[in-house]
Coordinates of C-alpha atoms in Angstrom, one line a residue:
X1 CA 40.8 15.9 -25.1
X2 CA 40.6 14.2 -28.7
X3 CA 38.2 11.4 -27.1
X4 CA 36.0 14.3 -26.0
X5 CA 35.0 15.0 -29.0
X6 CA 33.7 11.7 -30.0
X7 CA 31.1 12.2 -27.4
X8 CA 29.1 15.9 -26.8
X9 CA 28.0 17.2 -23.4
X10 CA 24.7 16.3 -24.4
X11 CA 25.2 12.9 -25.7
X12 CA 27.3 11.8 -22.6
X13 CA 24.4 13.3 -20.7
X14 CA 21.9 11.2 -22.2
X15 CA 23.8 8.2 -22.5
X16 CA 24.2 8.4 -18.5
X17 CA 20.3 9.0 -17.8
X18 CA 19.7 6.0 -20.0
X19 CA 22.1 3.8 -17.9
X20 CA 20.4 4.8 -14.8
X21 CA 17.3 4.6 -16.3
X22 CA 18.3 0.9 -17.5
X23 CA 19.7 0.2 -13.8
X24 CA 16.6 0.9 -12.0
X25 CA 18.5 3.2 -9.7
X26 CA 16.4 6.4 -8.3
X27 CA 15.5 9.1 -10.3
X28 CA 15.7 11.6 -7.3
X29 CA 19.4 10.6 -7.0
X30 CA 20.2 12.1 -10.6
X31 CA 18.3 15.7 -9.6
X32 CA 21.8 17.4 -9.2
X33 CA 22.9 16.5 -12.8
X34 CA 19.8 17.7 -13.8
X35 CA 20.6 21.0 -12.4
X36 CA 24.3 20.7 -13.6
X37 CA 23.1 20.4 -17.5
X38 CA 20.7 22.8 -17.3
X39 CA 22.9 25.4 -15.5
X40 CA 26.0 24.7 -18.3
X41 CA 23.8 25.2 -21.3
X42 CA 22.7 28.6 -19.6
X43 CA 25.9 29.7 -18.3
X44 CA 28.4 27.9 -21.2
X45 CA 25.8 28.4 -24.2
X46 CA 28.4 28.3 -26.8
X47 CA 30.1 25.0 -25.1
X48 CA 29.6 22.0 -27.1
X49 CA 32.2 19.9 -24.8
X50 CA 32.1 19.0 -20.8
X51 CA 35.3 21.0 -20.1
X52 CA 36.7 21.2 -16.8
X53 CA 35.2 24.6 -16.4
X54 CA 31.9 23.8 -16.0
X55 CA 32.5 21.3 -14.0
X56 CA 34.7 23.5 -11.5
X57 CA 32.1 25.9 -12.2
X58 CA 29.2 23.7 -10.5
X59 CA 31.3 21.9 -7.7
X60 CA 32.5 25.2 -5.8
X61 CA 31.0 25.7 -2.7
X62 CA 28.1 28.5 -2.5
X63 CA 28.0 31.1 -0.1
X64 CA 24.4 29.8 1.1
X65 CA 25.9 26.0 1.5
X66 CA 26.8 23.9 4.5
X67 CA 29.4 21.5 3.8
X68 CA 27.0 18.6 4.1
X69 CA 24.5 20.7 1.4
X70 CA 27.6 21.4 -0.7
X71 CA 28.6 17.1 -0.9
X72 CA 24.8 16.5 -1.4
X73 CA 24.5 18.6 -4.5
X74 CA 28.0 17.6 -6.1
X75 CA 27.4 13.8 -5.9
X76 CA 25.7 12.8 -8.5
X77 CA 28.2 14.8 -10.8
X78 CA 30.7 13.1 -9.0
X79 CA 28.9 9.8 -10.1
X80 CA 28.8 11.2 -13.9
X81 CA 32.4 11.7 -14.2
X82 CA 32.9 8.4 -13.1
X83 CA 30.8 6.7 -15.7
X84 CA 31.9 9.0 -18.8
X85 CA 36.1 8.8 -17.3
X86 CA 35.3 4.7 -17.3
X87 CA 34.1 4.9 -20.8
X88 CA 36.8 7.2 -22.4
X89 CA 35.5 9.9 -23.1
X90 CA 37.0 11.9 -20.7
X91 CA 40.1 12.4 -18.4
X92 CA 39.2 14.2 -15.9
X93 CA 40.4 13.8 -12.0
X94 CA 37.3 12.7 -9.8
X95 CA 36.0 15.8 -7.9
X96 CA 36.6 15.0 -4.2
X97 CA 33.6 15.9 -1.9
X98 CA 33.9 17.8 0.9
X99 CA 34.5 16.0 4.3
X100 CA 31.6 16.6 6.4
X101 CA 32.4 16.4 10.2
X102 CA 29.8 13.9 12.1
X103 CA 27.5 15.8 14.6
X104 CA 25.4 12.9 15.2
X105 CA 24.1 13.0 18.9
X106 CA 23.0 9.8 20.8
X107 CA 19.9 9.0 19.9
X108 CA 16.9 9.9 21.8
X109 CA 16.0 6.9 24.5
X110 CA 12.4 7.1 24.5
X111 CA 10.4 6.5 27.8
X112 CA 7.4 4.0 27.9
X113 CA 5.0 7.4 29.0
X114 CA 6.6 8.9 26.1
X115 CA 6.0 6.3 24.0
X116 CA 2.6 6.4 25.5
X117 CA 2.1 9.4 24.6
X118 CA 2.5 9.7 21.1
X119 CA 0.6 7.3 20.3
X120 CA -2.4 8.3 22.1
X121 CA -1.8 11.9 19.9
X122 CA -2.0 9.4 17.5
X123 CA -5.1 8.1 17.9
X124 CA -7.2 11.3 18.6
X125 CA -6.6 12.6 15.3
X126 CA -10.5 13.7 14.2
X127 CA -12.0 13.0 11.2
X128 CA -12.8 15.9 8.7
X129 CA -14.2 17.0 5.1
X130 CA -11.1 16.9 3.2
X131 CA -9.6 14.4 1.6
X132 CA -6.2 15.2 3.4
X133 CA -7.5 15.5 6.7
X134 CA -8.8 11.8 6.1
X135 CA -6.4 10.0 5.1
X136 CA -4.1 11.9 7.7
X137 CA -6.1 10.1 10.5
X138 CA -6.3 6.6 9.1
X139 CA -2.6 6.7 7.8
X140 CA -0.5 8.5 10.9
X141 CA -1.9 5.9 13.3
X142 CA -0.5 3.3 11.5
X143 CA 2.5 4.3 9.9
X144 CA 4.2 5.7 12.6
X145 CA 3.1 2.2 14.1
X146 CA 4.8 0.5 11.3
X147 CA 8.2 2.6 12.0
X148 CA 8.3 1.8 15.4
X149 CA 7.6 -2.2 15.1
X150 CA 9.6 -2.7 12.3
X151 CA 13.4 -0.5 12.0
X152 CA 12.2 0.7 8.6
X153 CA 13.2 4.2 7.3
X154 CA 11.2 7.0 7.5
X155 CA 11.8 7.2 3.4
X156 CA 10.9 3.8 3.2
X157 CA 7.5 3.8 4.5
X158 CA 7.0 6.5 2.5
X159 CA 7.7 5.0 -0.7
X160 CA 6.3 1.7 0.1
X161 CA 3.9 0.2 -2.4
X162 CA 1.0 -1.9 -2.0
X163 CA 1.9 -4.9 -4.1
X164 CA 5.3 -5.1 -1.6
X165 CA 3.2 -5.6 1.4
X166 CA 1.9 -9.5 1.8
X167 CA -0.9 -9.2 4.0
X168 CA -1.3 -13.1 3.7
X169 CA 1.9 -13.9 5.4
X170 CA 3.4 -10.1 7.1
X171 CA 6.1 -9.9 4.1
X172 CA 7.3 -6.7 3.4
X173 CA 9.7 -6.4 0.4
X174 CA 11.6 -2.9 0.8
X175 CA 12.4 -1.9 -2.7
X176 CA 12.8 1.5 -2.6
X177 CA 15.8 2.4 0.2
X178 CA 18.5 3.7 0.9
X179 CA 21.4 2.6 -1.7
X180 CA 20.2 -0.9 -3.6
X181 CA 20.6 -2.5 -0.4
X182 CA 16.7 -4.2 -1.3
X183 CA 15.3 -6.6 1.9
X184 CA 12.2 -8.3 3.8
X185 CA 10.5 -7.4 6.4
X186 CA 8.7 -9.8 8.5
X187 CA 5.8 -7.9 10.4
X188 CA 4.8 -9.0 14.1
X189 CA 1.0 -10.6 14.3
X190 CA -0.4 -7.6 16.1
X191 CA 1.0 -5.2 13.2
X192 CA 0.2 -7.6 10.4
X193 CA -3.8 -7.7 11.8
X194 CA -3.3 -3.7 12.3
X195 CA -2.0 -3.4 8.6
X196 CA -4.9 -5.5 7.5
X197 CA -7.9 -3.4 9.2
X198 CA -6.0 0.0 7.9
X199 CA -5.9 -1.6 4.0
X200 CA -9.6 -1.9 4.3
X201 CA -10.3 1.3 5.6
X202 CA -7.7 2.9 3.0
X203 CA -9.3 1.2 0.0
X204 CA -12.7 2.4 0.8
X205 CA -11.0 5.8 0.5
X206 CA -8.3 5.7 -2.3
X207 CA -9.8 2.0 -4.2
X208 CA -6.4 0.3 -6.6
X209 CA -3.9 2.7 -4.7
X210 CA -0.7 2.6 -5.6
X211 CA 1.2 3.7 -2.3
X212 CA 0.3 1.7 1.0
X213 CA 0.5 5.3 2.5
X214 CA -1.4 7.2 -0.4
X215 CA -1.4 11.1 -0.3
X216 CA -4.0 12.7 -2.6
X217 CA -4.4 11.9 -5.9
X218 CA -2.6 9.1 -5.2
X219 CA 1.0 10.3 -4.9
X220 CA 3.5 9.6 -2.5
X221 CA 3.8 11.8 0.6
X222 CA 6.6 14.3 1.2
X223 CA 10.0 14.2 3.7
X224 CA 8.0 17.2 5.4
X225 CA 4.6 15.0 5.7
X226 CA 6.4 12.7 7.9
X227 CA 8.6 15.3 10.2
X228 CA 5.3 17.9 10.6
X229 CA 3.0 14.8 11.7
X230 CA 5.5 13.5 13.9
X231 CA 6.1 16.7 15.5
X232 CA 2.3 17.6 15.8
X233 CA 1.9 14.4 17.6
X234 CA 4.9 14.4 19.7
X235 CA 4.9 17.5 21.2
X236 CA 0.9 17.6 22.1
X237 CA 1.8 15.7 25.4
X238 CA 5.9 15.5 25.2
X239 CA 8.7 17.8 25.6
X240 CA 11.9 16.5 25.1
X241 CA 13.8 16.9 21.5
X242 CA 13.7 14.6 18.8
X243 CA 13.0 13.1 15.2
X244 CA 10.9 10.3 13.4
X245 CA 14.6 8.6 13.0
X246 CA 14.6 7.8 16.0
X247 CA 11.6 5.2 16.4
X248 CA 14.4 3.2 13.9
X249 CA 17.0 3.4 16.6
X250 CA 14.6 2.6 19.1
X251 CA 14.0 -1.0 17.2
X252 CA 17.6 -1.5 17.0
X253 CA 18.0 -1.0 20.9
X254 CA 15.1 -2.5 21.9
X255 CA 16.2 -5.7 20.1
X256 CA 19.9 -5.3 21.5
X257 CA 18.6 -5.2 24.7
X258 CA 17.2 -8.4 24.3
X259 CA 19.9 -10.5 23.8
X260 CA 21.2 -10.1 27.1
X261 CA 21.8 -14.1 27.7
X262 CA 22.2 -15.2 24.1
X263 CA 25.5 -16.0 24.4
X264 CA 27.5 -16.7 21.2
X265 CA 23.4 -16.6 19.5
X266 CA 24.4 -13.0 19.6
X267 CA 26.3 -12.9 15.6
X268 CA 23.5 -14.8 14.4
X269 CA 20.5 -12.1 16.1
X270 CA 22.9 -9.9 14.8
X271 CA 23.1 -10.7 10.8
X272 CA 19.3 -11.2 11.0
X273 CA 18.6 -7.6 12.7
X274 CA 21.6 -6.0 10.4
X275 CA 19.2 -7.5 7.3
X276 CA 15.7 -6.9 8.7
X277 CA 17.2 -3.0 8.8
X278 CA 19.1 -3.0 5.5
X279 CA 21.8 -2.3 6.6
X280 CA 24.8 -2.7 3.4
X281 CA 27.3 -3.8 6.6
X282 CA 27.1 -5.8 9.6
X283 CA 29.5 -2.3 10.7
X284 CA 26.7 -0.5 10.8
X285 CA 24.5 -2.5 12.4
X286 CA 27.3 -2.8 15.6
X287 CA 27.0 1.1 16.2
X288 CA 24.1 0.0 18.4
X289 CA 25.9 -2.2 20.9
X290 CA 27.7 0.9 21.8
X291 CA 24.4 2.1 23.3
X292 CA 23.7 -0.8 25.2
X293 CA 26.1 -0.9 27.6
X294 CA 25.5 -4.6 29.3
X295 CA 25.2 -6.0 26.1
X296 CA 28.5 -4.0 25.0
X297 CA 30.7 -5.9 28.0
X298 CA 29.2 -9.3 27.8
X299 CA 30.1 -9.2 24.0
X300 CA 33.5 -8.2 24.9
X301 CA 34.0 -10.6 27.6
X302 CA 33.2 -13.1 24.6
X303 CA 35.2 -11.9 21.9
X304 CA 38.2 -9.6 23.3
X305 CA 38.5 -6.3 21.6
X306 CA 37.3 -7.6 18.3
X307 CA 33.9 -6.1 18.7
X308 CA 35.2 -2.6 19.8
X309 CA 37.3 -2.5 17.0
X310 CA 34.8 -2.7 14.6
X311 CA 32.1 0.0 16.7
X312 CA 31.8 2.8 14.3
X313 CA 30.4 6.2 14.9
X314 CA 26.8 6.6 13.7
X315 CA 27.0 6.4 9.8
X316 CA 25.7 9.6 8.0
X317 CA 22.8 7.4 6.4
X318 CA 21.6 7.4 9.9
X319 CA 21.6 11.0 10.7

């Protein structure tokens, strides 16, 4: 442990927080750590040193924790270790997260009346006093719009800024997503003219935003904005189960299904859909033929058992 002591908690702290800051990677990513520091200087008050202690001390699993809440928490520590072990001042053995067992169901195959359906909710939002109640009627239409047209996360519509959206030529850079797995996104006409009107009638409401979805003062809206307007407007005329995700499985299978005679065009749709949804592998893009049965055997007929090989189950950053 001499090389510990060339380097203090605290100074192996900072030194990470300015690497990530220095990286551009998200800040939400490092809100573990955060926790972790802030629970070791209550807990180990007279500990100058990261000891293995506090770091046992944090990764154990809580009483209140899922497995899945358990390996969320723990990761960016996980990622800490790794940068202070690589630099020498430590020798610890990487914490290994807990394996979380896949539960992911098929996603939900959406019906054209369904479809319907929640778009019309959609569109009879009323207008109101409130600022909120505003911009939820201009902004649900059309982001949940956006979603469905274009594969993009629900986090990444979210986050989406308005210098990233060209409304002179339908580019959308995705900057903020999942990993650093940054990509276009080319819009269809009839979204690109809708995404046009909307900026108009936002600016008039929120003028020199900074989010192309603004929530008041500005900000960017919440997980729980997107999952308690989608519900609203789902279930006012549909009852079957299911999740804002799922418009991004929708694209994927939608497109799938229309490469039913493209032949060996099929790796080449494929790369270009695997990008389009930033996907970091083609692997994870291939989950999809899976639910396209036609598409599954003509691809097999083509290629042997090569394809089915590579089919995965539905990736967690998919759940």
């Amino acid at each position: 442990m001499s090389e510990n002591k060339v380097k203090t908690f605290d100074d192996m702290y900072n030194s990470y927080l300015k690497f990530r800051k220095m990286s551009g990677l998200k800040e939400s990513t490092i809100f573990g750590l955060i926790q972790f520091h802030r629970d070791c200087n209550r807990y180990f008050p007279n500990q100058t040193y990261l000891t293995k202690e506090m770091v046992d001390f944090w990764i154990v699993k809580r009483d209140t924790e899922t497995d899945f809440s358990n390996r969320s928490r723990i990761a960016p520590i996980i990622g800490f270790i790794k940068f202070i072990n690589n630099r020498g001042w430590i020798n610890f053995e990487v914490p290994a997260p807990p394996k979380v067992k896949s539960k992911n169901p098929a996603p939900h195959a959406f019906t054209e009346d369904e479809l319907r359906n929640f778009f019309r909710s959609c569109d009879e939002l009323e207008d109101g006093p409130t600022l909120n109640v505003k911009l939820k009627k201009i902004e649900v239409p059309v982001f949940f719009r956006l979603l469905f047209s274009s594969g993009m996360r629900t986090t990444e519509g979210r986050l989406l800024k308005r210098e990233d959206v060209n409304l002179k030529t339908g580019v959308i850079t995705v900057r903020h997503t999942k990993g650093y797995n940054e990509h276009t996104i080319v819009l269809h006409d009839t979204m690109l003219s809708l995404l046009v009107k909307y900026d108009s009638a936002i600016c008039r409401i929120v003028p020199d935003r900074q989010y192309f979805f603004p929530a008041v003062h500005d900000k960017c809206h919440w997980n729980q904005w997107v999952s308690d307007c989608f519900r609203e407007m789902w279930f006012k005329y549909n009852t079957a189960k299911t999740v804002p995700y799922a418009l991004r499985h929708n694209y994927a299978i939608e497109n799938i299904n229309k490469w039913i005679n493209a032949g060996y065009e099929v790796h080449d749709k494929l790369v270009a859909l695997s990008k389009s949804m930033g996907h970091s592998t083609l692997q994870n893009t291939l989950y999809y033929y899976s639910l396209v049965p036609k598409l599954y055997k003509i691809i097999e007929d083509l290629s042997g058992d090569m394809y089915n090989r590579l089919i995965p189950d539905l990736p967690d950053e998919e759940d």
